[in-house]
């Protein structure tokens, strides 16, 4: 009888650590809160609408003096994420034209008011938006070369 018990104990010994482990909990897929949408059912909208946003950018843009003297002009394409809170994050230049103008475009975008966030499938989501910020020299008058910007989505 002792050899049978010893033999049974030896067979069960390798399984002992597996029996001592806690049961594994099944992991179900969860919604990815960090996902950034490019296309949504209801796009993010700037406070005051597209024209209000364009006016804000035009009125708060500061044309860098060195860029004016160098006669640098053009349109900087700026991409950013409208967060679920309506705030703006992950701002970057998608199409640069000159370092000073690129930096000013980023500054004015970051300083803009919050947006109404995007909605997709009934939930508030993060959305990537691209906005052109134009720098046009129209002489060195009182307006400083500032012109109305147009809002675009990419």
mmCIF file of C-alpha atoms in Angstrom:
data_model
loop_
_atom_site.group_PDB
_atom_site.id
_atom_site.type_symbol
_atom_site.label_atom_id
_atom_site.label_comp_id
_atom_site.label_asym_id
_atom_site.label_seq_id
_atom_site.Cartn_x
_atom_site.Cartn_y
_atom_site.Cartn_z
ATOM 1 C CA UNK A 1 0.000 0.000 0.000
ATOM 2 C CA UNK A 2 2.879 2.357 0.770
ATOM 3 C CA UNK A 3 4.301 2.064 -2.781
ATOM 4 C CA UNK A 4 0.910 2.963 -4.276
ATOM 5 C CA UNK A 5 0.585 6.058 -2.047
ATOM 6 C CA UNK A 6 4.166 7.066 -2.775
ATOM 7 C CA UNK A 7 3.584 6.598 -6.509
ATOM 8 C CA UNK A 8 0.359 8.687 -6.356
ATOM 9 C CA UNK A 9 2.136 11.433 -4.395
ATOM 10 C CA UNK A 10 4.943 11.547 -6.938
ATOM 11 C CA UNK A 11 2.452 11.857 -9.802
ATOM 12 C CA UNK A 12 0.609 14.736 -8.115
ATOM 13 C CA UNK A 13 3.751 16.647 -6.989
ATOM 14 C CA UNK A 14 4.316 18.488 -10.315
ATOM 15 C CA UNK A 15 0.692 19.645 -10.330
ATOM 16 C CA UNK A 16 0.876 21.111 -6.804
ATOM 17 C CA UNK A 17 2.156 24.579 -7.873
ATOM 18 C CA UNK A 18 -0.623 24.859 -10.466
ATOM 19 C CA UNK A 19 -3.231 24.037 -7.842
ATOM 20 C CA UNK A 20 -1.789 26.675 -5.480
ATOM 21 C CA UNK A 21 -2.123 29.527 -8.027
ATOM 22 C CA UNK A 22 -4.978 31.957 -7.931
ATOM 23 C CA UNK A 23 -7.528 31.543 -10.711
ATOM 24 C CA UNK A 24 -6.925 33.814 -13.700
ATOM 25 C CA UNK A 25 -9.532 36.481 -14.233
ATOM 26 C CA UNK A 26 -10.733 36.804 -17.775
ATOM 27 C CA UNK A 27 -9.927 40.139 -19.362
ATOM 28 C CA UNK A 28 -12.562 41.591 -21.614
ATOM 29 C CA UNK A 29 -11.708 44.266 -24.143
ATOM 30 C CA UNK A 30 -12.313 47.764 -22.838
ATOM 31 C CA UNK A 31 -12.884 50.937 -24.787
ATOM 32 C CA UNK A 32 -9.631 52.660 -25.669
ATOM 33 C CA UNK A 33 -9.929 56.162 -24.196
ATOM 34 C CA UNK A 34 -6.730 57.268 -25.888
ATOM 35 C CA UNK A 35 -7.988 56.635 -29.437
ATOM 36 C CA UNK A 36 -7.938 59.677 -31.694
ATOM 37 C CA UNK A 37 -10.554 59.826 -34.443
ATOM 38 C CA UNK A 38 -10.020 61.507 -37.781
ATOM 39 C CA UNK A 39 -13.621 61.015 -38.946
ATOM 40 C CA UNK A 40 -16.602 61.161 -36.583
ATOM 41 C CA UNK A 41 -20.380 61.372 -36.768
ATOM 42 C CA UNK A 42 -20.458 64.811 -35.117
ATOM 43 C CA UNK A 43 -17.174 66.750 -35.539
ATOM 44 C CA UNK A 44 -15.615 68.980 -32.907
ATOM 45 C CA UNK A 45 -16.615 72.629 -33.312
ATOM 46 C CA UNK A 46 -14.735 75.694 -32.078
ATOM 47 C CA UNK A 47 -16.575 77.953 -29.645
ATOM 48 C CA UNK A 48 -18.151 80.693 -31.737
ATOM 49 C CA UNK A 49 -18.206 78.449 -34.812
ATOM 50 C CA UNK A 50 -15.697 78.352 -37.663
ATOM 51 C CA UNK A 51 -15.964 82.081 -38.426
ATOM 52 C CA UNK A 52 -15.583 83.019 -34.762
ATOM 53 C CA UNK A 53 -12.495 80.811 -34.560
ATOM 54 C CA UNK A 54 -11.048 82.357 -37.713
ATOM 55 C CA UNK A 55 -11.658 85.830 -36.267
ATOM 56 C CA UNK A 56 -9.969 84.808 -33.006
ATOM 57 C CA UNK A 57 -6.887 83.572 -34.845
ATOM 58 C CA UNK A 58 -6.721 86.705 -37.010
ATOM 59 C CA UNK A 59 -7.110 89.064 -34.042
ATOM 60 C CA UNK A 60 -4.638 87.269 -31.761
ATOM 61 C CA UNK A 61 -1.925 86.397 -34.259
ATOM 62 C CA UNK A 62 1.310 88.359 -33.820
ATOM 63 C CA UNK A 63 3.336 88.495 -37.013
ATOM 64 C CA UNK A 64 6.969 88.074 -35.884
ATOM 65 C CA UNK A 65 8.978 91.224 -36.687
ATOM 66 C CA UNK A 66 11.953 89.250 -38.001
ATOM 67 C CA UNK A 67 9.632 87.273 -40.303
ATOM 68 C CA UNK A 68 8.122 90.527 -41.600
ATOM 69 C CA UNK A 69 11.561 91.996 -42.245
ATOM 70 C CA UNK A 70 12.590 88.795 -44.055
ATOM 71 C CA UNK A 71 9.314 89.020 -46.018
ATOM 72 C CA UNK A 72 8.336 85.526 -44.930
ATOM 73 C CA UNK A 73 4.725 84.640 -45.582
ATOM 74 C CA UNK A 74 2.545 81.636 -46.320
ATOM 75 C CA UNK A 75 0.166 79.213 -44.650
ATOM 76 C CA UNK A 76 1.217 76.972 -41.771
ATOM 77 C CA UNK A 77 -0.880 73.814 -41.480
ATOM 78 C CA UNK A 78 -1.305 73.003 -37.787
ATOM 79 C CA UNK A 79 -2.675 69.674 -36.566
ATOM 80 C CA UNK A 80 -3.994 69.164 -33.042
ATOM 81 C CA UNK A 81 -6.299 66.955 -31.014
ATOM 82 C CA UNK A 82 -9.554 68.256 -29.587
ATOM 83 C CA UNK A 83 -9.726 66.416 -26.267
ATOM 84 C CA UNK A 84 -12.902 65.082 -24.665
ATOM 85 C CA UNK A 85 -12.858 68.139 -22.389
ATOM 86 C CA UNK A 86 -12.778 70.467 -25.418
ATOM 87 C CA UNK A 87 -9.192 71.453 -24.713
ATOM 88 C CA UNK A 88 -6.512 71.403 -27.381
ATOM 89 C CA UNK A 89 -3.555 69.021 -27.168
ATOM 90 C CA UNK A 90 -0.828 67.408 -29.235
ATOM 91 C CA UNK A 91 -0.315 70.553 -31.321
ATOM 92 C CA UNK A 92 2.176 70.161 -34.149
ATOM 93 C CA UNK A 93 3.018 71.747 -37.464
ATOM 94 C CA UNK A 94 1.997 69.488 -40.316
ATOM 95 C CA UNK A 95 3.237 71.763 -43.113
ATOM 96 C CA UNK A 96 5.926 74.238 -41.980
ATOM 97 C CA UNK A 97 6.925 77.402 -43.832
ATOM 98 C CA UNK A 98 9.427 79.222 -41.579
ATOM 99 C CA UNK A 99 10.456 78.576 -37.948
ATOM 100 C CA UNK A 100 9.190 81.931 -36.622
ATOM 101 C CA UNK A 101 5.840 81.630 -38.379
ATOM 102 C CA UNK A 102 5.494 77.977 -37.352
ATOM 103 C CA UNK A 103 6.079 78.907 -33.697
ATOM 104 C CA UNK A 104 3.547 81.748 -33.868
ATOM 105 C CA UNK A 105 0.943 79.468 -35.453
ATOM 106 C CA UNK A 106 1.396 76.970 -32.602
ATOM 107 C CA UNK A 107 1.185 79.755 -30.004
ATOM 108 C CA UNK A 108 -2.054 81.230 -31.342
ATOM 109 C CA UNK A 109 -3.684 77.775 -31.688
ATOM 110 C CA UNK A 110 -2.727 76.860 -28.099
ATOM 111 C CA UNK A 111 -4.113 80.154 -26.793
ATOM 112 C CA UNK A 112 -7.500 79.737 -28.498
ATOM 113 C CA UNK A 113 -10.704 79.021 -26.527
ATOM 114 C CA UNK A 114 -11.892 75.464 -25.933
ATOM 115 C CA UNK A 115 -13.882 73.585 -28.537
ATOM 116 C CA UNK A 116 -17.109 71.620 -28.260
ATOM 117 C CA UNK A 117 -15.758 68.042 -28.428
ATOM 118 C CA UNK A 118 -16.589 65.498 -31.127
ATOM 119 C CA UNK A 119 -19.185 62.734 -30.712
ATOM 120 C CA UNK A 120 -19.087 59.304 -32.283
ATOM 121 C CA UNK A 121 -21.595 56.517 -31.729
ATOM 122 C CA UNK A 122 -23.180 58.471 -28.891
ATOM 123 C CA UNK A 123 -19.928 59.056 -26.982
ATOM 124 C CA UNK A 124 -17.600 62.024 -26.585
ATOM 125 C CA UNK A 125 -14.327 61.243 -28.374
ATOM 126 C CA UNK A 126 -10.956 62.803 -29.158
ATOM 127 C CA UNK A 127 -10.633 64.149 -32.701
ATOM 128 C CA UNK A 128 -7.671 65.215 -34.814
ATOM 129 C CA UNK A 129 -8.201 68.559 -36.569
ATOM 130 C CA UNK A 130 -6.017 70.443 -39.053
ATOM 131 C CA UNK A 131 -6.249 74.221 -39.320
ATOM 132 C CA UNK A 132 -4.427 76.541 -41.719
ATOM 133 C CA UNK A 133 -2.895 79.648 -40.163
ATOM 134 C CA UNK A 134 -2.089 82.206 -42.869
ATOM 135 C CA UNK A 135 0.603 84.843 -42.713
ATOM 136 C CA UNK A 136 0.279 87.380 -45.524
ATOM 137 C CA UNK A 137 2.288 90.565 -45.847
ATOM 138 C CA UNK A 138 0.075 93.349 -47.119
ATOM 139 C CA UNK A 139 2.609 96.050 -46.450
ATOM 140 C CA UNK A 140 3.781 97.119 -43.052
ATOM 141 C CA UNK A 141 0.695 99.135 -42.116
ATOM 142 C CA UNK A 142 -1.142 99.214 -38.805
ATOM 143 C CA UNK A 143 -2.714 95.814 -39.431
ATOM 144 C CA UNK A 144 0.745 94.243 -39.396
ATOM 145 C CA UNK A 145 -0.146 91.979 -42.289
ATOM 146 C CA UNK A 146 -2.867 90.091 -40.399
ATOM 147 C CA UNK A 147 -5.600 88.599 -42.513
ATOM 148 C CA UNK A 148 -8.659 86.526 -41.890
ATOM 149 C CA UNK A 149 -7.921 82.801 -41.628
ATOM 150 C CA UNK A 150 -10.096 80.011 -42.919
ATOM 151 C CA UNK A 151 -10.860 76.912 -40.870
ATOM 152 C CA UNK A 152 -10.388 73.557 -42.582
ATOM 153 C CA UNK A 153 -10.592 69.920 -41.588
ATOM 154 C CA UNK A 154 -8.243 67.264 -42.826
#
